[in-house]
GROMACS .gro file of C-alpha atoms in nm:
model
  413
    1UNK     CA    1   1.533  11.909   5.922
    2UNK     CA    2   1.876  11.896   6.072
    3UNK     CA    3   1.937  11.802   6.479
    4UNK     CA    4   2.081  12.183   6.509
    5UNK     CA    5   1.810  12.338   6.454
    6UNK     CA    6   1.549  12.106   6.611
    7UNK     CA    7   1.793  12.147   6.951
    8UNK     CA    8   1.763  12.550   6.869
    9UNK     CA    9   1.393  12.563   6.843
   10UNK     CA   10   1.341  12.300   7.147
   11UNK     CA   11   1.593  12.593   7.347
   12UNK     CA   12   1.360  12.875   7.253
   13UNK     CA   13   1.093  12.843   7.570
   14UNK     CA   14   1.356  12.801   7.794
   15UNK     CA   15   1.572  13.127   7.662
   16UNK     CA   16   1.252  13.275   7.642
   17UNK     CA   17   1.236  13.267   8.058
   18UNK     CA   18   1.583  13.420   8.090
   19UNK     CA   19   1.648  13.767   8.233
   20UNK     CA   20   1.982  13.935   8.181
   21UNK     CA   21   2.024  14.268   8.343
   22UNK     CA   22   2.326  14.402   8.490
   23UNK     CA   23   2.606  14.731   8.491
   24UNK     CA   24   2.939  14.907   8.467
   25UNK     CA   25   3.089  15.128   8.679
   26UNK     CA   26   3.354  15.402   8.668
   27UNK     CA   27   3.470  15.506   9.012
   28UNK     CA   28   3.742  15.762   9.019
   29UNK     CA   29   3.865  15.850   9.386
   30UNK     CA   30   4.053  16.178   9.443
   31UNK     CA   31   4.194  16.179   9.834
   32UNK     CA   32   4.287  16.509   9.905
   33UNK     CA   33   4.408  16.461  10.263
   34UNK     CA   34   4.528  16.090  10.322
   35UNK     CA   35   4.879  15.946  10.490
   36UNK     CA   36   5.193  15.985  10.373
   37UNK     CA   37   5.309  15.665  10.137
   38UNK     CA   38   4.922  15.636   9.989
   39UNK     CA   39   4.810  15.683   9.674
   40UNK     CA   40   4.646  16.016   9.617
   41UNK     CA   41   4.408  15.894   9.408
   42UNK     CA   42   4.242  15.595   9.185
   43UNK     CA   43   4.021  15.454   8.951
   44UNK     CA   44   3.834  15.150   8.926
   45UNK     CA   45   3.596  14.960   8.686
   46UNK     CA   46   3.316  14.735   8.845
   47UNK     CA   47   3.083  14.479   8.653
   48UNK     CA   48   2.777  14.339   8.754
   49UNK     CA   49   2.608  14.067   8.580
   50UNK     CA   50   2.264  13.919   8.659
   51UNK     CA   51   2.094  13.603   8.567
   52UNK     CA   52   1.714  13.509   8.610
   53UNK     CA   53   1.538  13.221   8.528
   54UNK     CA   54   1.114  13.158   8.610
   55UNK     CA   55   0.964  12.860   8.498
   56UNK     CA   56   0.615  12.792   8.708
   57UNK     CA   57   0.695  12.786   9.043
   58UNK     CA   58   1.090  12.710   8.981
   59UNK     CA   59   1.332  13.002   8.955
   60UNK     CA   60   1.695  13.004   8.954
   61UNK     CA   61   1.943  13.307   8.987
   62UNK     CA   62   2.325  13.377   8.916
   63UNK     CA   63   2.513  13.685   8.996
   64UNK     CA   64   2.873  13.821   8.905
   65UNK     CA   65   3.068  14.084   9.068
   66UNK     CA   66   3.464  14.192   8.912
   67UNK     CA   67   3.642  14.499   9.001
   68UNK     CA   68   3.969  14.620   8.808
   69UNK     CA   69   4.198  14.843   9.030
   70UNK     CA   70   4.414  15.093   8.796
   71UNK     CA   71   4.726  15.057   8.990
   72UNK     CA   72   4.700  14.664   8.994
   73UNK     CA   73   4.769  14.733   8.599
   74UNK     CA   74   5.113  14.851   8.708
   75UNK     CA   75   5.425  14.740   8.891
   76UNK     CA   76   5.344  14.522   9.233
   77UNK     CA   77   5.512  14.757   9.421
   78UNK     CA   78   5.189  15.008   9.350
   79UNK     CA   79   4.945  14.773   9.354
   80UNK     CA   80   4.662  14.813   9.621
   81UNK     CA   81   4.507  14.451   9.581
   82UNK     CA   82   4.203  14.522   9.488
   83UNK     CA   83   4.110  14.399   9.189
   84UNK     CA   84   3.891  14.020   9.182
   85UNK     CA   85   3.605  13.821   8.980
   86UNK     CA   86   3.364  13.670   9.213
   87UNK     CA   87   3.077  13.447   9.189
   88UNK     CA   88   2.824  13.581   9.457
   89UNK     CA   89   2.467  13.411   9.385
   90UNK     CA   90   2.417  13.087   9.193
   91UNK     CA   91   2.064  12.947   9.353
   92UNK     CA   92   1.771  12.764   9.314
   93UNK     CA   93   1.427  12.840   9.464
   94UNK     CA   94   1.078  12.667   9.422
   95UNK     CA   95   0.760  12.792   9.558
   96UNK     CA   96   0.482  12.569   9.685
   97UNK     CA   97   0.131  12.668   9.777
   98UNK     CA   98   0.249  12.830  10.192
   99UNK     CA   99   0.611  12.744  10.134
  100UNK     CA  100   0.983  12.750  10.002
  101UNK     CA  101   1.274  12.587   9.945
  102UNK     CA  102   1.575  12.733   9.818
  103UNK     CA  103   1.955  12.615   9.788
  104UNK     CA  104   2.290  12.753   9.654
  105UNK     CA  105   2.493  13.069   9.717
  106UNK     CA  106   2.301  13.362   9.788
  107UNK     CA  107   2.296  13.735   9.946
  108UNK     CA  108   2.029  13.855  10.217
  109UNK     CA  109   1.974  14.201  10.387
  110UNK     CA  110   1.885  14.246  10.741
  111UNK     CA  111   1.858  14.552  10.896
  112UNK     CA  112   1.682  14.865  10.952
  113UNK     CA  113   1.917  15.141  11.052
  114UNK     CA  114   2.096  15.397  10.752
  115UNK     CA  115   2.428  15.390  10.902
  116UNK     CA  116   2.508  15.070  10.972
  117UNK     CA  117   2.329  14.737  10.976
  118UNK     CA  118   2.486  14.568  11.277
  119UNK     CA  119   2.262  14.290  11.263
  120UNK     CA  120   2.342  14.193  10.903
  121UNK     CA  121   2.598  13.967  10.938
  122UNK     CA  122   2.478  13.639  10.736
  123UNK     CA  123   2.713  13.746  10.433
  124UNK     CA  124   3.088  13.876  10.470
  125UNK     CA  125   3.216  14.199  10.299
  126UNK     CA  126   3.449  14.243  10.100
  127UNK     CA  127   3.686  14.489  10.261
  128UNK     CA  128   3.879  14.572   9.923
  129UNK     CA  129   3.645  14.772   9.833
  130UNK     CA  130   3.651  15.022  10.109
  131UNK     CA  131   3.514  15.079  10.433
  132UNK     CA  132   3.224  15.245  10.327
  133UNK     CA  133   3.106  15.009  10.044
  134UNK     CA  134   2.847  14.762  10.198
  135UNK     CA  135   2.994  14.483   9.946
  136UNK     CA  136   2.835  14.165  10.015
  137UNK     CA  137   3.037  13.834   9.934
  138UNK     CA  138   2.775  13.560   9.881
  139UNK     CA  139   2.731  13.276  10.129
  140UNK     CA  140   2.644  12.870  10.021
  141UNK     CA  141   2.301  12.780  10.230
  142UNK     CA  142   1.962  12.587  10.170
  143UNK     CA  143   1.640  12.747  10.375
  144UNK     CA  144   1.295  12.636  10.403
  145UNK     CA  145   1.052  12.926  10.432
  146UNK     CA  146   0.705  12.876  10.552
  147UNK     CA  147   0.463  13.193  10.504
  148UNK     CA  148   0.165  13.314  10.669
  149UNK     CA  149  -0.101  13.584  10.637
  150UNK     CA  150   0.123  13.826  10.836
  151UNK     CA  151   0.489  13.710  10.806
  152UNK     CA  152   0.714  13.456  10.762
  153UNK     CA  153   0.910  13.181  10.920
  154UNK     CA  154   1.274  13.064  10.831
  155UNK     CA  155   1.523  12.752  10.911
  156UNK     CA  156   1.845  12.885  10.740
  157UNK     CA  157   2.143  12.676  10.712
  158UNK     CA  158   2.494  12.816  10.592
  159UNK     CA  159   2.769  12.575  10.510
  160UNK     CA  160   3.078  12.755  10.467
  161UNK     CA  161   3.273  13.028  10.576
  162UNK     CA  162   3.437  13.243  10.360
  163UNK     CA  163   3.814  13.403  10.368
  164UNK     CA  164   3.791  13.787  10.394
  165UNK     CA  165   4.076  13.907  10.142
  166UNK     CA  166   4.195  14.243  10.163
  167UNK     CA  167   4.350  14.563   9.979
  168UNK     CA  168   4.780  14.600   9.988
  169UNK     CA  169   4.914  14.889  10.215
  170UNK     CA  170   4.947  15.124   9.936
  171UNK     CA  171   4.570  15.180   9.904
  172UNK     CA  172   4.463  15.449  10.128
  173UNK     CA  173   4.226  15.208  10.345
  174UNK     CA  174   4.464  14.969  10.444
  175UNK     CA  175   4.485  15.067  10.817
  176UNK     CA  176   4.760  14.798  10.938
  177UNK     CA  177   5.077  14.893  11.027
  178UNK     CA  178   5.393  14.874  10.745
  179UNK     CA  179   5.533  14.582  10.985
  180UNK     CA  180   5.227  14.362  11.003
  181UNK     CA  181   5.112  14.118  10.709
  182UNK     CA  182   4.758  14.004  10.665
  183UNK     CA  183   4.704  13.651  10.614
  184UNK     CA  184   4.384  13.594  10.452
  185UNK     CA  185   4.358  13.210  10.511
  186UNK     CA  186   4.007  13.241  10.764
  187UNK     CA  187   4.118  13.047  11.086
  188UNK     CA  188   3.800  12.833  11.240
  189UNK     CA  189   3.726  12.669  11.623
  190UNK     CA  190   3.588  12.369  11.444
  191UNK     CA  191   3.541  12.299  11.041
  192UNK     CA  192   3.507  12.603  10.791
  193UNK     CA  193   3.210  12.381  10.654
  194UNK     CA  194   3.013  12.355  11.054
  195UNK     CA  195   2.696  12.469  10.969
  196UNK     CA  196   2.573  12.778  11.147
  197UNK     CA  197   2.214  12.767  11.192
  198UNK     CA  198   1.975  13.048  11.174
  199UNK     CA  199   1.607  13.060  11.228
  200UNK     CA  200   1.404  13.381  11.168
  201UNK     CA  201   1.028  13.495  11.203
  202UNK     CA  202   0.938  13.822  11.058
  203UNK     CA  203   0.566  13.982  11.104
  204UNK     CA  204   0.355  14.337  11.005
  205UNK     CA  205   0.081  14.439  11.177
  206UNK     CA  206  -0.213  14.608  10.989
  207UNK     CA  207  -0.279  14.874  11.257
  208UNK     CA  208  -0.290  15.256  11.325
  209UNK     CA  209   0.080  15.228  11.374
  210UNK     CA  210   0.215  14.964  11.144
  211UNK     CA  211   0.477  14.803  11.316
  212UNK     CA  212   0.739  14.581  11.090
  213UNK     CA  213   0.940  14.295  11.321
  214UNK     CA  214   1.189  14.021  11.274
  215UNK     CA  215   1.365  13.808  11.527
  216UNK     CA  216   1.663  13.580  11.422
  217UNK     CA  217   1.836  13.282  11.661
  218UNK     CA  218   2.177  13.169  11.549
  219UNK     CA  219   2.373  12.875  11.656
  220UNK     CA  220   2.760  12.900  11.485
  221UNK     CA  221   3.012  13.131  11.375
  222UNK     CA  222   2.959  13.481  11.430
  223UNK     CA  223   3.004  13.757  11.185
  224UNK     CA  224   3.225  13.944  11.437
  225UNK     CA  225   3.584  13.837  11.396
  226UNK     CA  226   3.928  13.954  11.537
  227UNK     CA  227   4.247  13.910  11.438
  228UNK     CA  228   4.536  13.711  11.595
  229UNK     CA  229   4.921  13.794  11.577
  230UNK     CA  230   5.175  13.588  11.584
  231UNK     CA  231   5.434  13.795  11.844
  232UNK     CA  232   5.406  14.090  11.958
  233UNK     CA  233   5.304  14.430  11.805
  234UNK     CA  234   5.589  14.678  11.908
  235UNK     CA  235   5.699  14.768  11.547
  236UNK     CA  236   6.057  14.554  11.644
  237UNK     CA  237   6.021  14.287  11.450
  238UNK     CA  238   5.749  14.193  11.148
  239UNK     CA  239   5.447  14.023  11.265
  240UNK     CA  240   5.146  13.819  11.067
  241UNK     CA  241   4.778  13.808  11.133
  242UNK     CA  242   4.515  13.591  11.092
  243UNK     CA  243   4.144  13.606  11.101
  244UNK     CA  244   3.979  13.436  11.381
  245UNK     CA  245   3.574  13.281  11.329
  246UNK     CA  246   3.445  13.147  11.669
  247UNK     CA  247   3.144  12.971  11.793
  248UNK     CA  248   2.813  13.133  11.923
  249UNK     CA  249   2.479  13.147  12.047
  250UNK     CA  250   2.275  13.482  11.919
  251UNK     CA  251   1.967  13.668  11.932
  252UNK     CA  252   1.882  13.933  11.673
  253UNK     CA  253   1.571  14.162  11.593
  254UNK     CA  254   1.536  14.464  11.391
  255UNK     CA  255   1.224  14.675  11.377
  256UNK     CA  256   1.055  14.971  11.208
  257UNK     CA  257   0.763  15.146  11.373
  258UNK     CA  258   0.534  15.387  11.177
  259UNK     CA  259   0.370  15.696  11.374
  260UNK     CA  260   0.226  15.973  11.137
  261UNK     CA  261   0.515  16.117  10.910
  262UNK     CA  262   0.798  15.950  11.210
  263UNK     CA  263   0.972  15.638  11.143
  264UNK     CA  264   1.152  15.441  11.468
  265UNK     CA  265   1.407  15.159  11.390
  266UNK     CA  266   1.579  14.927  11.648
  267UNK     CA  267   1.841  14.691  11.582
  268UNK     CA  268   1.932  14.447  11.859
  269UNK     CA  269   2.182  14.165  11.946
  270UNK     CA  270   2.310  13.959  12.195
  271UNK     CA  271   2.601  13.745  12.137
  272UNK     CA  272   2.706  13.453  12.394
  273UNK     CA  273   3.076  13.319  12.326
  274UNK     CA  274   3.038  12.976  12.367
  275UNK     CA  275   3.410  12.897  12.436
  276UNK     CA  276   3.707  13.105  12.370
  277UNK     CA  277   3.979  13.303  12.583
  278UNK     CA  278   3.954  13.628  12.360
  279UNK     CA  279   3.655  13.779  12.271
  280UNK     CA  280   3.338  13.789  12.571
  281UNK     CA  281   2.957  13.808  12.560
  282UNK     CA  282   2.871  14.119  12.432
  283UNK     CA  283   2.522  14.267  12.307
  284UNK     CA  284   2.495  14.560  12.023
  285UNK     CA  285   2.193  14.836  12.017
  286UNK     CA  286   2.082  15.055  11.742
  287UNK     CA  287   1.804  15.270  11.763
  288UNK     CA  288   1.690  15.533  11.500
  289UNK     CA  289   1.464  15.754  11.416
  290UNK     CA  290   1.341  15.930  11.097
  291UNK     CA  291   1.062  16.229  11.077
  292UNK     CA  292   0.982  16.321  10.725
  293UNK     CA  293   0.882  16.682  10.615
  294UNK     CA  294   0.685  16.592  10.241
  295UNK     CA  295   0.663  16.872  10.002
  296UNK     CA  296   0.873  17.132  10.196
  297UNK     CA  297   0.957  17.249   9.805
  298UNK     CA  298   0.733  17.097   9.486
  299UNK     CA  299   0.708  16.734   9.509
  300UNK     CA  300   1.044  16.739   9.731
  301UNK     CA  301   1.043  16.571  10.046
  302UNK     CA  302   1.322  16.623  10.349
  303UNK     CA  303   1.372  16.329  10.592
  304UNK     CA  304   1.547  16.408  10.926
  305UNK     CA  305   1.738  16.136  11.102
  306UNK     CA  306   1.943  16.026  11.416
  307UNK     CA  307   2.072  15.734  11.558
  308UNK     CA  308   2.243  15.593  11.827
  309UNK     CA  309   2.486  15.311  11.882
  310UNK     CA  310   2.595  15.078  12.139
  311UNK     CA  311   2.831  14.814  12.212
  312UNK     CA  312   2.947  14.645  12.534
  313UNK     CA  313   3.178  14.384  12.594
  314UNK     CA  314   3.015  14.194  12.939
  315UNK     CA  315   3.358  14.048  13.061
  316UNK     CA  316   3.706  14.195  13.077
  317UNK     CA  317   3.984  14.041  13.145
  318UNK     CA  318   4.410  14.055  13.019
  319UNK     CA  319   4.356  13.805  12.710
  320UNK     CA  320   4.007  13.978  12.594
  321UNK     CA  321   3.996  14.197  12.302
  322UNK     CA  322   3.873  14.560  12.397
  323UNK     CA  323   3.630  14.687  12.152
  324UNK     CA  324   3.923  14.910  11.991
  325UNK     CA  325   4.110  14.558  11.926
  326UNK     CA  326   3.815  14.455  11.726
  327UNK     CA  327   3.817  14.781  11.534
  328UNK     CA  328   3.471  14.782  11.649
  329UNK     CA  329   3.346  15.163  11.488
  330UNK     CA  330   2.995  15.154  11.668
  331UNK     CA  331   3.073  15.126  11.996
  332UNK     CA  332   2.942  15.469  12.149
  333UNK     CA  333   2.828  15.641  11.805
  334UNK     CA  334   2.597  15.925  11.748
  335UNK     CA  335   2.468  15.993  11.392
  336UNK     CA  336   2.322  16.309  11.327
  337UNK     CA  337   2.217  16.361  10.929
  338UNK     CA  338   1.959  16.491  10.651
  339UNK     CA  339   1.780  16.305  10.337
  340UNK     CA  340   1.635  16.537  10.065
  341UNK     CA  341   1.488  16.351   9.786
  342UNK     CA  342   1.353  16.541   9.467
  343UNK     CA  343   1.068  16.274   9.389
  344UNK     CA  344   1.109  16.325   9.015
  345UNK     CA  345   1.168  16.090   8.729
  346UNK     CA  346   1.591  16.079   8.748
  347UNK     CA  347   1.495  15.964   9.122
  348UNK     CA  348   1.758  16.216   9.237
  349UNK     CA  349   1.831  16.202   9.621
  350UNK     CA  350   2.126  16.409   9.849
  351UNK     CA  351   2.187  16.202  10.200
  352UNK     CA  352   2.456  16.302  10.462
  353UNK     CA  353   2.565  16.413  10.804
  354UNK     CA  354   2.787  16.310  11.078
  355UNK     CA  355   2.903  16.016  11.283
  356UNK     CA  356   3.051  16.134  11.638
  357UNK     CA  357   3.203  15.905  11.834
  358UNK     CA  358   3.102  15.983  12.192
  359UNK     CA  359   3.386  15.807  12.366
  360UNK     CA  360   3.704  15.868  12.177
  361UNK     CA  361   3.630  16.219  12.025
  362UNK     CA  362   3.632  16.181  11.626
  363UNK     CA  363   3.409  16.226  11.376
  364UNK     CA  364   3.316  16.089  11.052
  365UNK     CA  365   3.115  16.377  10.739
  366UNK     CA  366   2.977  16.230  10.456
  367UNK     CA  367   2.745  16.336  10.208
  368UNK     CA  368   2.604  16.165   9.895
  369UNK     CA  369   2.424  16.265   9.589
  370UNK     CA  370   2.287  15.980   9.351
  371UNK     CA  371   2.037  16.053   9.021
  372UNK     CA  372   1.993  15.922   8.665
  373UNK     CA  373   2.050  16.013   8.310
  374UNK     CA  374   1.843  15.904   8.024
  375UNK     CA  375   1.722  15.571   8.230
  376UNK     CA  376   1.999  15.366   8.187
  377UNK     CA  377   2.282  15.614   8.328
  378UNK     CA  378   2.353  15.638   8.721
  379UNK     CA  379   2.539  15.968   8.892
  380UNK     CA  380   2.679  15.903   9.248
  381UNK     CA  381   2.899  16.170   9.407
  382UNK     CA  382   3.044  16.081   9.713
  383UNK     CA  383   3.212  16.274   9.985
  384UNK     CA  384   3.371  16.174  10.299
  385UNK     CA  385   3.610  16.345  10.558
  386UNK     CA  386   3.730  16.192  10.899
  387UNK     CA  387   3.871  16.336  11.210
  388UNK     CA  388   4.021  16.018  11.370
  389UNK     CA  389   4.078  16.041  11.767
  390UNK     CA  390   4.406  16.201  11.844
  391UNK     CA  391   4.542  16.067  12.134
  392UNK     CA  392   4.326  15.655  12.113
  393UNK     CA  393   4.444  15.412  11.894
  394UNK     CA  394   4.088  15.381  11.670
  395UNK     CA  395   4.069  15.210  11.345
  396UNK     CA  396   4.065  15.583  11.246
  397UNK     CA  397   4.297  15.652  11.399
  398UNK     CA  398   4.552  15.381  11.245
  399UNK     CA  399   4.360  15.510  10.869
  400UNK     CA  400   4.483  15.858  10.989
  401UNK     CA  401   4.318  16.188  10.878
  402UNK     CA  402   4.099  16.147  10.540
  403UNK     CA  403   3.908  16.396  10.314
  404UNK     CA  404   3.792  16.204   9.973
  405UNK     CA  405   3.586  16.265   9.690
  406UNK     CA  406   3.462  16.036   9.459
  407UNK     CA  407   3.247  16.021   9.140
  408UNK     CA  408   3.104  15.696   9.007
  409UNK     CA  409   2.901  15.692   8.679
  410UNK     CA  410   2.713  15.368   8.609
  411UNK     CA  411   2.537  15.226   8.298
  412UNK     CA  412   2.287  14.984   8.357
  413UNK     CA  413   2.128  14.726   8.099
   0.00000   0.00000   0.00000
């Protein structure tokens, strides 16, 4: 027998423990109020590929993310910048009896809360893909994980900060000024590859009211940043900015309490600046709560929810950025919304309502409507309008008044 095929049939166990899954999107975006000078619309094509391999107690895992922007097919002066290949999770795990170690480039979720996670902050976003996309750019970190009967305990160490790219000024989300440029190139206190250092214990209790708990210390860079200009923003003359990353001390938890048919989230965090002129101590509270009414038509089930959000700045001062400097969205927020899921087979669910700023007078509708087709097709239909504040310079404000709709079809594999 030839080497070829003694290689091939030596490759077949290990191809054997290989998973391949992944999909492709169509998003089409029609913005029927936006500023003057955007694009009234656009379409994009997403990819997601997934890799798995299991072997014992070994597992390793590699995802892709791309995005092709329609108008970045055309001349530059229509391009919105949004189109990119990226490498998100490439990782290796290995489980021992009470115990794990994993190392590469990976994603986590923290959180609790519908609207906004504001303790998820170990990965960046990608802001090119709008404001309201929760796209996670992976992050390079090794983690030991020690579990117990009821939870877990983590020492997570992340090893590089990432630049934040984002979309040109003809896309409508852009929300910089025509006279300021974006420089993408992250600026650091000390080296982009300082580890920050997290650890986290998360817990369930097994009682009448099952209460779900995790509490996270960081030592590093936060996931807050602000951006620095280089002279003065009076529209005279052209201007550049740069991302800032700073040093901190932190203290997270997010929680989920159980009571009958009533779910109650918290999110929590206190941030102490460790040294810099611009941005001061500040601590950021959600709290949420969810009351579900099950069959209120067939199998259908209606969820209710509010939440509430908080942020506070603890020193002021002429060089410290305000929380509208930050763009900071959640700083006084109210959300107010509905979740109707059908329970059936195409997993068909309709969630919405409305984000009202408390301070600055503007409000944020959405509503979105997600099933299935035939298994392997996915429906999402998306709509959003914003009233920015009229008379406060919000980062809704600078995006200006907004109605959208958008329709995203999926297949998955």
């Amino acid at each position: 027998m030839k080497p070829a095929p003694l290689l091939l049939l030596a490759a077949l166990p290990l191809l054997a423990d290989i998973d391949i899954r992944g999909h492709a999107d169509l998003l089409g975006d029609a913005f029927l109020i936006h500023p003057e000078g955007k694009h009234k619309n656009d379409f994009t094509l997403l990819g997601n590929l997934e890799a798995e391999y299991t072997r014992g107690s070994f597992r390793g895992f590699a995802q892709f993310n791309a995005q092709q922007d329609y108008y970045d097919l055309l001349g530059s002066d229509q391009h919105n910048g949004r189109s990119f290949f990226r490498l998100d999770e490439l990782y290796a795990s290995y489980d021992f009896d009470e115990d794990q170690l994993m190392a590469g480039r990976n994603i986590r979720f923290w959180g609790a809360l519908e609207v906004r996670n504001i303790v998820d902050g170990f990965n960046p976003v990608d802001v090119r893909s709008g404001p309201f996309e929760n796209d996670k750019m992976g992050a390079w970190n090794a983690a030991w994980t020690h579990y117990t009967d009821t939870g877990s305990l983590s020492l997570i160490a992340k090893f590089y900060e990432e630049d934040q790219k984002m979309a040109k000024p003809p896309y409508v989300y852009y929300f910089f000024p025509p006279f300021a440029r974006y420089d993408s190139d992250l600026q650091t206190e000390k080296s982009r590859t300082r580890p920050t250092v997290y650890l986290r214990y998360s817990g369930s209790t097994e009682t009448e009211y099952p209460l779900d708990y995790a509490v996270i210390l960081q030592h590093g860079y936060d996931a807050q940043r602000y951006f620095l200009p280089d002279g003065p923003l009076n529209g005279t003359q052209p201007v550049t900015l740069t991302e800032q990353a700073y040093l901190v001390n932190k203290a997270m938890t997010y929680d989920t309490l159980v009571v009958g048919e009533t779910l109650f989230k918290l999110e929590a965090l206190y941030t102490d600046v460790i040294d810099n002129k611009h941005i001061a101590d500040y601590y950021h509270i959600g709290a949420g709560v969810e009351h579900t009414l099950t069959q209120v038509h067939g199998d259908a089930d209606l969820g209710l929810l509010a939440e509430y959000y908080r942020y506070e700045a603890l020193e002021s001062g002429p060089e410290r950025y305000t929380d509208l400097e930050l763009f900071q969205i959640f700083q006084n927020d109210l959300f107010v919304g509905v979740r109707y899921s059908w329970n059936n087979l195409n997993d068909a669910s309709l969630v919405g309502g409305v984000v009202s700023d408390l301070e600055y007078n503007e409000q944020s509708w959405y509503a979105q409507y997600e099933t299935r087709l035939f298994d392997t097709l996915k429906f999402n239909l998306d709509y959003r309008y914003i009233e920015p504040s009229k008379n406060t310079l919000t980062a809704f404000h600078l995006l200006g008044r907004l109605q959208t709709i958008s329709l995203k079809l999926g297949y998955y594999f």
